[in-house]
Tab-separated table of C-alpha atoms in Angstrom:
chain	number	residue	atom	x	y	z
C	9	UNK	CA	-7.593	-4.513	-8.990
C	10	UNK	CA	-8.230	-6.221	-12.262
C	11	UNK	CA	-10.462	-4.851	-14.982
C	12	UNK	CA	-12.735	-7.868	-14.429
C	13	UNK	CA	-13.872	-6.952	-10.902
C	14	UNK	CA	-17.494	-5.862	-10.731
C	15	UNK	CA	-17.908	-2.148	-10.100
C	16	UNK	CA	-20.049	-2.804	-7.033
C	17	UNK	CA	-17.021	-4.375	-5.314
C	18	UNK	CA	-14.326	-2.016	-6.514
C	19	UNK	CA	-14.805	0.491	-3.704
C	20	UNK	CA	-15.253	-1.931	-0.821
C	21	UNK	CA	-13.603	-0.776	2.399
C	22	UNK	CA	-12.300	-4.168	3.523
C	23	UNK	CA	-11.788	-5.283	7.109
C	24	UNK	CA	-8.209	-4.811	8.311
C	25	UNK	CA	-7.004	-7.637	10.604
C	26	UNK	CA	-4.573	-6.926	13.411
C	27	UNK	CA	-1.017	-6.795	12.147
C	28	UNK	CA	1.103	-9.957	12.234
C	29	UNK	CA	4.677	-8.685	11.676
C	30	UNK	CA	7.503	-11.203	11.255
C	31	UNK	CA	10.502	-8.906	11.698
C	32	UNK	CA	10.995	-9.898	15.338
C	33	UNK	CA	9.333	-11.825	18.144
C	34	UNK	CA	6.693	-9.550	19.648
C	35	UNK	CA	4.515	-9.778	22.720
C	36	UNK	CA	1.231	-9.863	20.787
C	37	UNK	CA	-1.461	-7.925	22.607
C	38	UNK	CA	-3.226	-6.684	19.485
C	39	UNK	CA	-5.569	-9.403	18.184
C	40	UNK	CA	-7.403	-10.671	21.294
C	41	UNK	CA	-5.981	-14.170	20.987
C	42	UNK	CA	-5.692	-16.318	24.088
C	43	UNK	CA	-2.198	-16.565	25.601
C	44	UNK	CA	-2.979	-20.152	26.615
C	45	UNK	CA	-2.767	-23.391	24.668
C	46	UNK	CA	-5.890	-25.474	24.024
C	47	UNK	CA	-6.633	-28.184	26.565
C	48	UNK	CA	-4.746	-31.480	26.489
C	49	UNK	CA	-7.811	-33.261	25.108
C	50	UNK	CA	-7.756	-31.041	22.019
C	51	UNK	CA	-4.064	-31.702	21.401
C	52	UNK	CA	-4.653	-35.448	21.717
C	53	UNK	CA	-7.758	-35.364	19.492
C	54	UNK	CA	-5.893	-33.806	16.578
C	55	UNK	CA	-3.714	-36.892	16.139
C	56	UNK	CA	-2.048	-38.749	13.285
C	57	UNK	CA	-5.080	-40.989	12.694
C	58	UNK	CA	-7.285	-37.936	12.245
C	59	UNK	CA	-4.734	-36.409	9.889
C	60	UNK	CA	-4.881	-39.580	7.789
C	61	UNK	CA	-8.652	-39.122	7.591
C	62	UNK	CA	-8.197	-35.791	5.839
C	63	UNK	CA	-8.619	-37.764	2.631
C	64	UNK	CA	-12.321	-37.924	3.572
C	65	UNK	CA	-14.801	-35.074	3.574
C	66	UNK	CA	-15.814	-33.681	6.941
C	67	UNK	CA	-19.311	-34.223	8.335
C	68	UNK	CA	-21.421	-31.431	6.783
C	69	UNK	CA	-23.989	-31.737	9.577
C	70	UNK	CA	-21.347	-31.352	12.328
C	71	UNK	CA	-23.659	-33.578	14.357
C	72	UNK	CA	-21.196	-34.558	17.100
C	73	UNK	CA	-20.191	-30.948	17.715
C	74	UNK	CA	-23.784	-29.714	17.605
C	75	UNK	CA	-24.692	-32.315	20.199
C	76	UNK	CA	-21.938	-31.120	22.548
C	77	UNK	CA	-22.910	-27.467	22.107
C	78	UNK	CA	-26.592	-28.158	22.695
C	79	UNK	CA	-25.768	-30.152	25.839
C	80	UNK	CA	-23.576	-27.382	27.256
C	81	UNK	CA	-26.021	-24.548	26.533
C	82	UNK	CA	-29.245	-26.382	27.335
C	83	UNK	CA	-30.813	-26.228	23.884
C	84	UNK	CA	-31.673	-28.762	21.181
C	85	UNK	CA	-29.347	-29.614	18.308
C	86	UNK	CA	-31.857	-28.088	15.904
C	87	UNK	CA	-31.202	-24.752	17.631
C	88	UNK	CA	-27.454	-24.834	16.866
C	89	UNK	CA	-25.613	-23.736	13.741
C	90	UNK	CA	-21.871	-24.446	13.413
C	91	UNK	CA	-19.676	-22.269	11.205
C	92	UNK	CA	-16.189	-21.597	9.920
C	93	UNK	CA	-15.616	-18.922	12.553
C	94	UNK	CA	-18.305	-16.563	13.841
C	95	UNK	CA	-17.479	-14.209	10.965
C	96	UNK	CA	-19.239	-16.703	8.693
C	97	UNK	CA	-22.348	-16.410	10.856
C	98	UNK	CA	-22.227	-12.638	10.566
C	99	UNK	CA	-21.685	-12.893	6.823
C	100	UNK	CA	-24.666	-15.192	6.265
C	101	UNK	CA	-26.840	-13.186	8.652
C	102	UNK	CA	-26.260	-9.929	6.798
C	103	UNK	CA	-27.035	-11.805	3.608
C	104	UNK	CA	-30.194	-13.439	4.948
C	105	UNK	CA	-31.821	-11.163	7.503
C	106	UNK	CA	-31.560	-7.571	6.276
C	107	UNK	CA	-35.019	-7.885	4.727
C	108	UNK	CA	-36.317	-6.919	1.312
C	109	UNK	CA	-35.540	-3.290	2.144
C	110	UNK	CA	-31.904	-4.194	2.919
C	111	UNK	CA	-31.566	-2.228	6.148
C	112	UNK	CA	-29.429	-2.858	9.223
C	113	UNK	CA	-28.677	-1.126	12.515
C	114	UNK	CA	-25.517	-1.421	14.595
C	115	UNK	CA	-23.296	0.798	16.769
C	116	UNK	CA	-21.085	3.343	15.053
C	117	UNK	CA	-18.110	2.066	17.061
C	118	UNK	CA	-18.090	-1.725	17.170
C	119	UNK	CA	-16.652	-4.743	15.364
C	120	UNK	CA	-15.409	-3.503	11.994
C	121	UNK	CA	-16.849	-6.381	9.986
C	122	UNK	CA	-20.446	-5.174	10.482
C	123	UNK	CA	-19.866	-2.216	8.205
C	124	UNK	CA	-17.874	-4.350	5.755
C	125	UNK	CA	-20.656	-6.928	5.364
C	126	UNK	CA	-23.289	-4.218	5.035
C	127	UNK	CA	-21.328	-2.609	2.195
C	128	UNK	CA	-20.664	-5.988	0.566
C	129	UNK	CA	-24.399	-6.704	0.264
C	130	UNK	CA	-25.543	-3.176	-0.515
C	131	UNK	CA	-27.331	-2.832	2.823
C	132	UNK	CA	-28.351	0.595	4.067
C	133	UNK	CA	-26.715	0.964	7.484
C	134	UNK	CA	-27.871	3.049	10.400
C	135	UNK	CA	-24.792	3.343	12.602
C	136	UNK	CA	-25.843	4.688	15.988
C	137	UNK	CA	-23.309	6.745	17.989
C	138	UNK	CA	-22.281	5.535	21.415
C	139	UNK	CA	-22.891	7.656	24.493
C	140	UNK	CA	-20.125	9.923	25.762
C	141	UNK	CA	-18.844	7.150	28.024
C	142	UNK	CA	-18.727	4.748	25.016
C	143	UNK	CA	-21.697	2.720	26.283
C	144	UNK	CA	-24.610	1.650	24.095
C	145	UNK	CA	-27.980	3.206	24.918
C	146	UNK	CA	-30.394	0.309	24.442
C	147	UNK	CA	-33.277	2.759	23.916
C	148	UNK	CA	-31.684	3.767	20.589
C	149	UNK	CA	-32.514	0.279	19.278
C	150	UNK	CA	-36.164	0.010	20.278
C	151	UNK	CA	-38.789	-0.193	17.509
C	152	UNK	CA	-36.212	0.098	14.701
C	153	UNK	CA	-37.941	-2.505	12.488
C	154	UNK	CA	-34.629	-3.370	10.863
C	155	UNK	CA	-32.013	-6.109	11.197
C	156	UNK	CA	-30.092	-5.279	14.402
C	157	UNK	CA	-26.554	-6.375	15.270
C	158	UNK	CA	-24.981	-5.666	18.654
C	159	UNK	CA	-21.750	-7.048	20.084
C	160	UNK	CA	-22.233	-7.723	23.786
C	161	UNK	CA	-19.714	-7.090	25.269
C	162	UNK	CA	-18.943	-4.521	22.608
C	163	UNK	CA	-15.577	-4.211	20.895
C	164	UNK	CA	-13.323	-2.307	21.159
C	165	UNK	CA	-14.936	-0.650	24.195
C	166	UNK	CA	-15.505	-3.816	26.277
C	167	UNK	CA	-18.810	-2.535	27.698
C	168	UNK	CA	-22.001	-4.555	28.118
C	169	UNK	CA	-25.761	-4.283	27.982
C	170	UNK	CA	-27.838	-6.169	30.537
C	171	UNK	CA	-30.020	-9.145	29.618
C	172	UNK	CA	-33.074	-7.039	30.458
C	173	UNK	CA	-31.991	-4.284	28.054
C	174	UNK	CA	-31.371	-6.753	25.240
C	175	UNK	CA	-34.740	-8.364	25.857
C	176	UNK	CA	-36.405	-4.974	25.389
C	177	UNK	CA	-34.644	-4.603	22.037
C	178	UNK	CA	-35.764	-8.077	20.950
C	179	UNK	CA	-39.362	-7.563	22.138
C	180	UNK	CA	-39.781	-4.249	20.317
C	181	UNK	CA	-38.409	-5.566	17.019
C	182	UNK	CA	-40.372	-8.811	16.824
C	183	UNK	CA	-40.619	-8.721	13.020
C	184	UNK	CA	-36.867	-8.431	12.554
C	185	UNK	CA	-33.867	-10.529	13.540
C	186	UNK	CA	-31.736	-9.257	16.418
C	187	UNK	CA	-28.239	-10.746	16.352
C	188	UNK	CA	-26.239	-10.546	19.577
C	189	UNK	CA	-22.546	-11.199	18.977
C	190	UNK	CA	-21.211	-12.796	22.178
C	191	UNK	CA	-17.611	-13.358	21.115
C	192	UNK	CA	-16.349	-12.065	24.490
C	193	UNK	CA	-19.185	-13.060	26.819
C	194	UNK	CA	-17.134	-15.565	28.848
C	195	UNK	CA	-14.896	-12.823	30.277
C	196	UNK	CA	-17.550	-11.139	32.415
C	197	UNK	CA	-20.688	-10.672	30.340
C	198	UNK	CA	-24.030	-12.424	30.695
C	199	UNK	CA	-25.308	-14.544	27.817
C	200	UNK	CA	-28.790	-14.087	26.377
C	201	UNK	CA	-28.933	-17.659	25.042
C	202	UNK	CA	-31.838	-18.473	27.423
C	203	UNK	CA	-33.904	-15.802	25.660
C	204	UNK	CA	-33.689	-17.752	22.390
C	205	UNK	CA	-36.275	-20.150	23.845
C	206	UNK	CA	-38.661	-17.246	24.326
C	207	UNK	CA	-38.150	-15.175	21.157
C	208	UNK	CA	-38.040	-16.510	17.606
C	209	UNK	CA	-36.219	-13.430	16.276
C	210	UNK	CA	-33.121	-13.665	18.495
C	211	UNK	CA	-29.884	-15.160	17.167
C	212	UNK	CA	-26.798	-15.437	19.403
C	213	UNK	CA	-23.362	-15.807	17.837
C	214	UNK	CA	-20.311	-17.228	19.682
C	215	UNK	CA	-16.783	-18.304	18.853
C	216	UNK	CA	-14.028	-20.719	19.918
C	217	UNK	CA	-11.434	-18.027	19.104
C	218	UNK	CA	-11.345	-16.145	22.404
C	219	UNK	CA	-12.350	-18.036	25.538
C	220	UNK	CA	-11.589	-21.485	24.080
C	221	UNK	CA	-8.050	-20.704	22.906
C	222	UNK	CA	-8.667	-21.798	19.287
C	223	UNK	CA	-8.470	-18.676	17.105
C	224	UNK	CA	-6.505	-20.595	14.485
C	225	UNK	CA	-9.116	-23.349	14.255
C	226	UNK	CA	-11.717	-20.970	12.766
C	227	UNK	CA	-14.767	-22.303	14.584
C	228	UNK	CA	-17.941	-20.503	15.608
C	229	UNK	CA	-21.549	-21.320	16.374
C	230	UNK	CA	-24.944	-19.685	16.639
C	231	UNK	CA	-27.937	-20.499	18.815
C	232	UNK	CA	-31.490	-19.508	17.965
C	233	UNK	CA	-34.953	-20.564	16.885
C	234	UNK	CA	-34.832	-23.660	14.677
C	235	UNK	CA	-36.234	-21.722	11.702
C	236	UNK	CA	-33.396	-19.188	11.889
C	237	UNK	CA	-30.932	-22.068	12.023
C	238	UNK	CA	-32.579	-23.593	8.929
C	239	UNK	CA	-32.096	-20.258	7.155
C	240	UNK	CA	-28.374	-20.301	7.889
C	241	UNK	CA	-28.142	-23.960	6.881
C	242	UNK	CA	-29.845	-23.156	3.582
C	243	UNK	CA	-27.168	-20.620	2.717
C	244	UNK	CA	-24.401	-22.932	3.911
C	245	UNK	CA	-25.607	-25.811	1.705
C	246	UNK	CA	-25.934	-23.381	-1.184
C	247	UNK	CA	-22.327	-22.248	-0.879
C	248	UNK	CA	-19.991	-24.621	0.991
C	249	UNK	CA	-21.514	-27.691	2.710
C	250	UNK	CA	-18.134	-28.911	4.017
C	251	UNK	CA	-17.332	-25.570	5.610
C	252	UNK	CA	-15.517	-26.980	8.662
C	253	UNK	CA	-12.545	-29.306	8.258
C	254	UNK	CA	-12.296	-32.663	10.048
C	255	UNK	CA	-9.543	-31.595	12.453
C	256	UNK	CA	-11.464	-28.547	13.600
C	257	UNK	CA	-14.591	-30.616	14.227
C	258	UNK	CA	-12.803	-33.117	16.476
C	259	UNK	CA	-10.941	-30.292	18.227
C	260	UNK	CA	-14.233	-28.533	18.932
C	261	UNK	CA	-15.793	-31.647	20.471
C	262	UNK	CA	-12.711	-32.261	22.607
C	263	UNK	CA	-12.681	-28.656	23.824
C	264	UNK	CA	-16.252	-28.829	25.044
C	265	UNK	CA	-15.497	-32.060	26.880
C	266	UNK	CA	-13.007	-30.077	28.972
C	267	UNK	CA	-15.017	-26.882	29.295
C	268	UNK	CA	-13.895	-26.333	32.896
C	269	UNK	CA	-10.313	-25.934	31.674
C	270	UNK	CA	-11.358	-23.014	29.471
C	271	UNK	CA	-13.517	-21.351	32.088
C	272	UNK	CA	-10.542	-21.506	34.461
C	273	UNK	CA	-8.393	-19.809	31.824
C	274	UNK	CA	-11.059	-17.105	31.519
C	275	UNK	CA	-10.849	-16.524	35.268
C	276	UNK	CA	-7.083	-16.207	34.956
C	277	UNK	CA	-7.446	-13.655	32.174
C	278	UNK	CA	-9.961	-11.689	34.260
C	279	UNK	CA	-7.465	-11.657	37.130
C	280	UNK	CA	-4.721	-10.439	34.769
C	281	UNK	CA	-7.104	-7.806	33.385
C	282	UNK	CA	-7.772	-6.486	36.880
C	283	UNK	CA	-4.023	-6.270	37.532
C	284	UNK	CA	-3.481	-4.409	34.251
C	285	UNK	CA	-6.317	-1.976	34.929
C	286	UNK	CA	-4.975	-1.182	38.398
C	287	UNK	CA	-1.424	-0.591	37.145
C	288	UNK	CA	-2.526	1.517	34.177
C	289	UNK	CA	-4.646	3.713	36.435
C	290	UNK	CA	-1.597	4.278	38.640
C	291	UNK	CA	0.168	5.564	35.523
C	292	UNK	CA	-2.635	8.027	34.790
C	293	UNK	CA	-4.701	6.049	32.282
C	294	UNK	CA	-8.451	6.242	31.839
C	295	UNK	CA	-10.147	2.935	30.986
C	296	UNK	CA	-13.595	1.651	30.198
C	297	UNK	CA	-15.098	-1.010	32.477
C	298	UNK	CA	-14.153	-3.876	30.188
C	299	UNK	CA	-15.828	-7.278	30.483
C	300	UNK	CA	-13.649	-8.812	27.768
C	301	UNK	CA	-10.138	-10.211	27.305
C	302	UNK	CA	-8.841	-6.726	26.532
C	303	UNK	CA	-8.763	-3.237	28.026
C	304	UNK	CA	-9.534	0.007	26.216
C	305	UNK	CA	-7.289	2.734	27.555
C	306	UNK	CA	-5.992	6.253	27.010
C	307	UNK	CA	-3.813	8.718	28.895
C	308	UNK	CA	-2.914	12.403	28.840
C	309	UNK	CA	0.892	12.160	28.634
C	310	UNK	CA	0.960	10.600	25.140
C	311	UNK	CA	-1.545	10.193	22.332
C	312	UNK	CA	-2.812	6.785	21.287
C	313	UNK	CA	-0.928	6.450	18.023
C	314	UNK	CA	2.389	7.510	19.517
C	315	UNK	CA	1.995	5.072	22.411
C	316	UNK	CA	1.235	2.286	19.940
C	317	UNK	CA	4.374	3.124	17.942
C	318	UNK	CA	6.635	3.344	20.988
C	319	UNK	CA	5.337	0.052	22.379
C	320	UNK	CA	5.926	-1.615	19.011
C	321	UNK	CA	9.503	-0.331	19.036
C	322	UNK	CA	9.896	-2.050	22.396
C	323	UNK	CA	8.533	-5.336	21.028
C	324	UNK	CA	4.923	-5.069	22.229
C	325	UNK	CA	1.972	-4.912	19.844
C	326	UNK	CA	-1.328	-3.285	20.798
C	327	UNK	CA	-4.234	-2.241	18.543
C	328	UNK	CA	-4.695	1.410	17.615
C	329	UNK	CA	-7.719	2.692	15.703
C	330	UNK	CA	-7.633	5.899	13.682
C	331	UNK	CA	-11.354	6.686	14.031
C	332	UNK	CA	-11.590	10.237	15.379
C	333	UNK	CA	-13.663	9.470	18.473
C	334	UNK	CA	-11.298	6.778	19.740
C	335	UNK	CA	-7.930	7.768	18.258
C	336	UNK	CA	-6.440	8.494	21.692
C	337	UNK	CA	-7.311	5.002	22.899
C	338	UNK	CA	-5.564	1.687	22.420
C	339	UNK	CA	-7.089	-1.761	22.728
C	340	UNK	CA	-4.752	-3.979	24.699
C	341	UNK	CA	-5.294	-7.743	24.765
C	342	UNK	CA	-4.847	-9.416	28.137
C	343	UNK	CA	-2.085	-12.008	28.063
C	344	UNK	CA	-0.181	-13.883	30.732
C	345	UNK	CA	0.748	-12.047	33.914
C	346	UNK	CA	4.368	-11.970	32.681
C	347	UNK	CA	3.285	-10.307	29.435
C	348	UNK	CA	1.187	-7.734	31.282
C	349	UNK	CA	4.073	-6.896	33.617
C	350	UNK	CA	6.279	-6.397	30.566
C	351	UNK	CA	3.643	-4.050	29.135
C	352	UNK	CA	3.446	-2.003	32.327
C	353	UNK	CA	7.236	-1.744	32.558
C	354	UNK	CA	7.436	-0.612	28.931
C	355	UNK	CA	4.795	2.075	29.523
C	356	UNK	CA	6.683	3.281	32.611
C	357	UNK	CA	9.792	3.665	30.431
C	358	UNK	CA	7.807	5.539	27.784
C	359	UNK	CA	6.330	7.880	30.393
C	360	UNK	CA	9.846	8.767	31.509
C	361	UNK	CA	10.999	9.236	27.903
C	362	UNK	CA	8.245	11.745	27.038
C	363	UNK	CA	8.584	13.882	30.174
């Protein structure tokens, strides 16, 4: 670090993305990317004419994309905010909604960026432990009177809260924003977007990275009360009005025009997840009941870190976390059926090797 960096940033514990090694061609099951290409309409939309238009600024209002999102989710355009990935929504929300007291509540084990953003903005964080089975107890979040952030389904555990449970959290914290991060909702969760019409303190964040096969596009959106959307827009126009490039905007519109394609890919991933869960259980693994595009698994014959290392040596990447409570688990992204069969075969080999 340079001598010019402000002291308040010097000790930041930054988010660590999943590794992207280049030393060989890996089966990448570590970053929850889709194994499928975007739909044909997206590939056609990002054409040479659009590339030529890169000389022009993108539409700061993202009006065409907002219109498509609002149509799909049954809300008005004024209830939609479009961002450079859902991480931008989280960033602005921590900045805007932690209140004058700068306080936030989120699960102790969840998406790592929550803690990073809280530290970045000097927000006092209450990180609530999960239950023994890694589930979130919704009662822990009632009457907190603080900014609340919950990933539903949660990551890396893959577990969900019901719509009824989330509604109780929203109802009992009416003077504070409740942000529900639905990055993985299309793989088996139930969205609470309909509740945004009933509660003015609920903000729902989503992304094109997982279920819409566009992690590299960096595109996310939020749905909520129009005043919350205005708050996010205020920060956007005070920092980077042209926050989404032209190619990403046209790709996003094209993707929503072929939404059935993506929902079919989600069904395929769910089917591959069920296969993977069944085969891992045969090998002696314990798993959470994931409703995401990954499984969260551990076994008794090898610890989590060693399994991660041995799989990497065999050309398969999974995600291992060093946090004490989950260090024996690995998060394994669901890929194609061929990739999952390769994973299972590699684990069978490892089980024989460690006997």
